[in-house]
């Protein structure tokens, strides 16, 4: 079987490792900077939809989700399956069986069903290896969290934690009780709540467990966890994000190829958003060029299409982003607050939606 040389360590990493590896969480602590990967799976049909993160960050609620869900059909040209992806903010990291009572008072199962009743498919973001220090998980099971003299953070450099200086600890994936717990969370999300897409984020974090001096153990842990999800729930569409590439080959349906295209917390913060988001656009362009073989292994996830002026993109940059996403021929998601995007502005770009 043909092997494909895939540059970069994980889905956010640049295609080429620079001399100064900064911020360090983008690069393998064990020196891995490319992978030789075989195609291992039959691909599902690629997907499209809307993701909550880029418009709202963690500031989500049921009303915002459903209002955007209503608009989705207006933005896509045909009636094929479309997804509503509820991103970060629905719970504290680690508490994957419960949702925020203030943001989602009727619960995730109710929201999932409402999305389905609209003829759409519900999707959910989780960061399975992360734990919020204020979560029930951390309070009830501190022995399940990686510790040296103190808890180990999800990123080796705190200022680059997302969003903005928040601690996230990592779980001990060599503890069978942790693995059992995470599998039970996936079971609740899929079987009880009815979600049909799972975005698995920050999967690189377990590699920064100071116990590991080589990538063999975390590679094995990651591959086994993703493979279990795929085999147990073959109809669920999975997206790897912040994910080391090699262990995920054949174990997820789609893979991000670059960092988040915009930071929702920089909306309308000029000129910082222009500088930050323009660099992300350039990274996506370079990564797509050098990771062209991704489509032979996973669906390419080039991140979302956004056109809101609040992100600091010029009309020319938005057009460029659209061309990159369509060139990828993979996952096609929208990221704007669809309730605030006027069709006159949208049509200026002459987008041909899938």
Coordinates of C-alpha atoms in Angstrom, one line a residue:
X1 CA 0.0 0.0 0.0
X2 CA 1.3 3.5 -0.9
X3 CA 2.6 5.6 1.9
X4 CA 2.3 9.4 2.1
X5 CA 4.8 11.7 3.6
X6 CA 2.9 14.1 5.8
X7 CA 4.8 17.1 7.1
X8 CA 4.2 18.5 10.6
X9 CA 3.6 16.9 14.0
X10 CA -0.1 17.7 14.7
X11 CA -3.0 19.4 12.9
X12 CA -2.1 22.9 14.0
X13 CA 1.6 22.6 13.3
X14 CA 3.3 24.4 10.4
X15 CA 4.3 22.1 7.5
X16 CA 7.9 22.9 8.4
X17 CA 9.5 22.9 11.8
X18 CA 11.4 26.1 12.5
X19 CA 14.6 26.4 14.4
X20 CA 12.9 28.1 17.3
X21 CA 9.9 25.9 18.3
X22 CA 7.6 28.5 19.6
X23 CA 5.0 28.2 20.9
X24 CA 6.2 24.8 21.9
X25 CA 2.8 23.1 22.1
X26 CA 2.8 23.1 18.2
X27 CA 5.8 20.8 18.1
X28 CA 6.5 17.3 19.4
X29 CA 8.4 17.2 22.6
X30 CA 10.0 14.1 21.2
X31 CA 11.3 15.5 17.9
X32 CA 8.7 14.2 15.5
X33 CA 8.2 16.6 12.6
X34 CA 6.7 14.4 9.9
X35 CA 4.9 11.1 9.4
X36 CA 4.9 8.3 6.8
X37 CA 1.3 7.2 6.7
X38 CA -0.6 4.6 4.8
X39 CA -4.2 5.0 3.7
X40 CA -6.1 2.7 6.1
X41 CA -9.8 3.3 5.8
X42 CA -12.7 3.8 3.4
X43 CA -13.8 7.4 3.6
X44 CA -17.3 8.5 4.4
X45 CA -19.1 11.3 2.5
X46 CA -17.6 14.6 3.4
X47 CA -19.7 17.0 5.5
X48 CA -20.8 20.6 5.8
X49 CA -22.5 22.7 8.4
X50 CA -22.0 25.5 11.0
X51 CA -19.7 25.7 14.1
X52 CA -20.5 27.9 17.1
X53 CA -16.9 28.7 18.2
X54 CA -15.9 31.4 15.7
X55 CA -18.9 33.6 16.3
X56 CA -19.4 33.1 20.1
X57 CA -16.4 31.4 21.6
X58 CA -17.6 30.0 24.9
X59 CA -20.4 32.4 25.1
X60 CA -23.1 30.1 23.8
X61 CA -26.6 29.1 24.7
X62 CA -29.5 27.2 23.3
X63 CA -31.1 30.2 21.7
X64 CA -28.0 31.1 19.8
X65 CA -27.5 27.6 18.6
X66 CA -31.0 27.1 17.3
X67 CA -31.2 30.6 15.7
X68 CA -28.2 29.7 13.6
X69 CA -29.5 26.3 12.9
X70 CA -32.6 27.9 11.4
X71 CA -30.4 29.9 9.0
X72 CA -28.2 27.1 7.8
X73 CA -30.5 25.9 5.1
X74 CA -30.5 29.5 3.6
X75 CA -26.7 29.3 3.1
X76 CA -26.3 26.0 1.5
X77 CA -27.5 25.3 -2.0
X78 CA -28.8 21.7 -1.7
X79 CA -30.6 19.5 0.8
X80 CA -27.8 17.1 1.6
X81 CA -27.0 16.4 5.3
X82 CA -25.8 19.4 7.3
X83 CA -24.4 19.6 10.8
X84 CA -24.7 22.0 13.7
X85 CA -21.5 21.7 15.7
X86 CA -21.7 22.9 19.3
X87 CA -18.2 23.9 20.2
X88 CA -16.5 24.8 23.5
X89 CA -18.5 26.4 26.3
X90 CA -21.2 23.8 26.8
X91 CA -19.5 22.3 29.9
X92 CA -16.3 22.4 32.0
X93 CA -13.6 20.3 30.6
X94 CA -13.7 16.9 32.2
X95 CA -17.4 17.0 32.9
X96 CA -18.5 15.5 29.6
X97 CA -21.7 13.9 30.9
X98 CA -23.3 17.1 32.1
X99 CA -24.0 20.5 30.4
X100 CA -24.2 24.0 31.8
X101 CA -27.5 24.5 33.5
X102 CA -27.4 28.2 32.8
X103 CA -26.5 28.0 29.1
X104 CA -28.5 24.9 28.2
X105 CA -31.2 24.5 30.9
X106 CA -33.1 21.8 29.1
X107 CA -30.0 19.7 28.5
X108 CA -28.0 18.3 25.6
X109 CA -30.4 15.6 24.7
X110 CA -33.2 18.1 24.3
X111 CA -31.0 20.4 22.2
X112 CA -29.8 17.5 20.0
X113 CA -33.3 16.4 19.3
X114 CA -34.4 19.9 18.4
X115 CA -31.6 20.1 15.8
X116 CA -32.6 16.8 14.4
X117 CA -36.3 17.9 14.2
X118 CA -35.0 20.7 11.9
X119 CA -33.6 18.2 9.5
X120 CA -30.0 18.7 10.6
X121 CA -27.4 16.6 12.4
X122 CA -26.1 17.6 15.8
X123 CA -22.3 17.6 16.5
X124 CA -20.4 18.2 19.7
X125 CA -16.9 19.4 20.7
X126 CA -14.9 17.7 23.4
X127 CA -11.3 17.8 24.6
X128 CA -11.2 14.3 26.2
X129 CA -7.7 14.6 27.7
X130 CA -8.3 18.1 29.3
X131 CA -9.6 18.8 32.8
X132 CA -10.8 22.2 34.1
X133 CA -9.5 22.7 37.7
X134 CA -12.9 23.9 38.7
X135 CA -14.7 20.8 37.2
X136 CA -16.5 18.1 39.1
X137 CA -13.9 15.7 37.6
X138 CA -11.0 17.6 39.2
X139 CA -12.8 17.7 42.6
X140 CA -13.8 14.1 42.7
X141 CA -10.9 12.4 41.0
X142 CA -7.6 14.4 41.5
X143 CA -5.8 11.0 41.4
X144 CA -6.9 10.7 37.7
X145 CA -4.9 13.8 36.7
X146 CA -1.2 13.8 35.8
X147 CA 0.9 15.2 38.6
X148 CA 4.5 15.8 39.3
X149 CA 5.0 18.3 42.2
X150 CA 1.8 19.9 41.0
X151 CA -0.8 19.2 38.3
X152 CA 0.5 19.1 34.7
X153 CA -1.0 21.7 32.4
X154 CA -2.4 20.8 29.0
X155 CA 0.1 23.1 27.3
X156 CA 3.8 23.5 28.3
X157 CA 3.5 27.3 27.9
X158 CA 0.6 28.7 29.8
X159 CA 0.2 32.1 28.0
X160 CA -0.8 30.2 24.9
X161 CA -3.5 28.2 26.6
X162 CA -6.9 28.8 25.0
X163 CA -8.9 30.7 25.8
X164 CA -6.7 33.3 27.5
X165 CA -4.6 32.1 30.4
X166 CA -6.9 29.4 31.7
X167 CA -5.3 26.3 33.2
X168 CA -6.3 22.9 31.8
X169 CA -4.8 19.8 33.4
X170 CA -4.3 16.5 31.5
X171 CA -5.7 13.1 32.4
X172 CA -3.6 10.1 33.2
X173 CA -4.5 7.9 30.2
X174 CA -2.5 5.0 31.6
X175 CA -5.1 4.7 34.4
X176 CA -7.8 2.2 33.3
X177 CA -10.4 4.1 35.3
X178 CA -9.8 7.2 33.2
X179 CA -10.1 5.3 30.0
X180 CA -13.3 3.7 31.3
X181 CA -14.7 7.1 32.3
X182 CA -14.0 8.7 28.9
X183 CA -15.6 5.8 27.0
X184 CA -18.7 6.1 29.2
X185 CA -18.7 9.8 28.3
X186 CA -18.6 9.0 24.6
X187 CA -21.4 6.5 25.2
X188 CA -23.6 9.2 26.8
X189 CA -22.9 11.7 24.0
X190 CA -23.7 9.3 21.2
X191 CA -26.3 6.8 22.6
X192 CA -28.2 9.0 25.1
X193 CA -27.9 12.5 23.7
X194 CA -27.9 11.4 20.1
X195 CA -24.9 13.4 18.7
X196 CA -23.8 12.2 15.2
X197 CA -20.5 14.2 15.0
X198 CA -17.7 14.5 17.6
X199 CA -14.9 17.1 17.2
X200 CA -12.0 15.7 19.3
X201 CA -9.7 18.6 20.3
X202 CA -6.4 19.1 22.1
X203 CA -5.4 15.5 21.5
X204 CA -1.7 16.5 21.6
X205 CA -1.8 17.3 25.3
X206 CA -1.1 13.9 26.6
X207 CA 2.3 14.0 24.9
X208 CA 3.4 16.6 27.4
X209 CA 3.2 14.2 30.3
X210 CA 6.7 14.5 31.7
X211 CA 6.7 10.8 32.3
X212 CA 7.1 10.2 28.5
X213 CA 10.6 10.3 27.1
X214 CA 9.5 9.1 23.6
X215 CA 6.3 9.1 21.6
X216 CA 5.6 5.4 21.6
X217 CA 3.3 5.3 24.6
X218 CA 1.2 8.4 23.8
X219 CA 1.0 7.3 20.2
X220 CA -0.4 3.9 21.2
X221 CA -2.8 5.5 23.7
X222 CA -4.2 8.0 21.2
X223 CA -4.6 5.4 18.4
X224 CA -6.4 2.9 20.7
X225 CA -8.8 5.6 22.0
X226 CA -9.7 6.9 18.5
X227 CA -9.9 3.4 17.1
X228 CA -12.3 2.4 19.8
X229 CA -14.6 5.3 19.0
X230 CA -14.5 4.5 15.3
X231 CA -15.2 0.8 15.8
X232 CA -17.9 1.2 18.5
X233 CA -19.7 4.0 16.7
X234 CA -18.9 3.6 13.0
X235 CA -21.7 5.9 11.9
X236 CA -20.5 8.9 14.0
X237 CA -18.4 11.3 12.0
X238 CA -15.2 12.3 13.9
X239 CA -12.8 15.2 13.4
X240 CA -9.3 15.3 14.8
X241 CA -8.1 18.7 16.0
X242 CA -4.8 19.6 17.7
X243 CA -4.2 15.9 16.9
X244 CA -0.8 14.2 16.2
X245 CA -1.2 13.0 12.7
X246 CA 0.4 9.5 12.6
X247 CA -1.7 7.8 15.4
X248 CA -4.9 9.1 13.9
X249 CA -4.5 7.7 10.4
X250 CA -7.5 5.5 9.7
X251 CA -9.0 6.4 13.1
X252 CA -10.8 9.6 12.4
X253 CA -12.9 10.8 9.4
X254 CA -11.4 14.3 9.1
X255 CA -8.3 16.1 10.2
X256 CA -7.6 19.8 10.7
X257 CA -4.7 21.0 8.7
X258 CA -4.0 24.3 10.4
X259 CA -4.8 26.5 13.4
X260 CA -8.2 28.1 14.1
X261 CA -8.6 30.6 11.2
X262 CA -9.8 33.4 13.6
X263 CA -9.8 33.9 17.3
X264 CA -13.4 34.8 18.5
X265 CA -12.0 36.8 21.4
X266 CA -10.3 39.2 19.0
X267 CA -13.5 40.3 17.2
X268 CA -13.5 44.1 16.7
X269 CA -10.2 44.4 18.4
X270 CA -8.3 46.4 15.7
X271 CA -5.5 46.1 14.6
X272 CA -4.6 43.0 16.7
X273 CA -7.3 40.9 14.9
X274 CA -5.9 41.9 11.5
X275 CA -2.4 40.8 12.4
X276 CA -3.4 37.6 14.2
X277 CA -6.0 36.4 11.8
X278 CA -3.9 37.3 8.7
X279 CA -1.1 35.1 10.0
X280 CA -3.6 32.3 10.4
X281 CA -4.8 32.7 6.9
X282 CA -1.2 32.5 5.6
X283 CA -0.5 29.4 7.7
X284 CA -3.6 27.7 6.2
X285 CA -2.4 28.5 2.7
X286 CA 1.0 27.1 3.3
X287 CA -0.2 24.0 5.1
X288 CA -2.8 23.2 2.4
X289 CA -0.1 23.3 -0.3
X290 CA 2.2 20.9 1.5
X291 CA -0.4 18.6 3.0
X292 CA -2.1 17.9 -0.3
X293 CA -1.9 14.1 0.4
X294 CA -4.3 14.5 3.4
X295 CA -7.3 13.8 1.1
X296 CA -6.0 10.3 0.5
X297 CA -6.1 9.6 4.3
X298 CA -8.7 11.8 5.8
X299 CA -11.2 14.5 4.7
X300 CA -9.3 17.7 4.9
X301 CA -10.7 20.2 7.5
X302 CA -9.3 23.6 6.5
X303 CA -11.5 25.3 9.2
X304 CA -14.5 27.5 8.7
X305 CA -15.5 30.2 6.2
X306 CA -16.0 33.5 8.0
X307 CA -16.9 36.8 6.3
X308 CA -17.8 39.1 9.2
X309 CA -15.8 42.3 9.2
X310 CA -15.4 41.9 13.0
X311 CA -12.6 39.4 12.3
X312 CA -10.4 42.0 10.5
X313 CA -10.3 40.2 7.1
X314 CA -10.6 42.3 4.0
X315 CA -13.0 41.3 1.3
X316 CA -10.0 40.0 -0.7
X317 CA -8.9 37.9 2.3
X318 CA -12.3 36.4 2.7
X319 CA -12.3 35.5 -1.0
X320 CA -9.0 33.9 -0.5
X321 CA -10.2 31.9 2.5
X322 CA -13.2 30.6 0.4
X323 CA -10.9 29.5 -2.4
X324 CA -8.6 27.6 0.0
X325 CA -11.6 25.8 1.6
X326 CA -13.1 24.8 -1.7
X327 CA -9.6 23.7 -3.0
X328 CA -9.4 21.4 0.0
X329 CA -12.5 19.5 -1.2
X330 CA -13.2 18.3 2.3
X331 CA -15.1 19.6 5.4
X332 CA -17.0 22.8 4.6
X333 CA -18.2 24.7 7.7
X334 CA -19.4 28.2 8.2
X335 CA -18.3 30.1 11.3
X336 CA -20.2 33.5 11.3
X337 CA -23.2 34.4 13.4
X338 CA -25.6 33.6 10.6
X339 CA -28.3 35.7 12.1
X340 CA -26.2 38.8 11.4
X341 CA -24.9 38.1 7.9
X342 CA -26.9 39.9 5.3
X343 CA -27.3 38.2 1.9
X344 CA -26.3 41.4 0.1
X345 CA -22.9 41.4 1.8
X346 CA -22.7 37.6 1.3
X347 CA -23.5 37.8 -2.4
X348 CA -20.8 40.3 -3.0
X349 CA -18.3 37.5 -2.7
X350 CA -20.2 35.3 -5.2
X351 CA -19.7 32.2 -3.1
X352 CA -20.9 28.9 -4.7
X353 CA -21.9 26.9 -1.6
X354 CA -21.8 23.1 -1.8

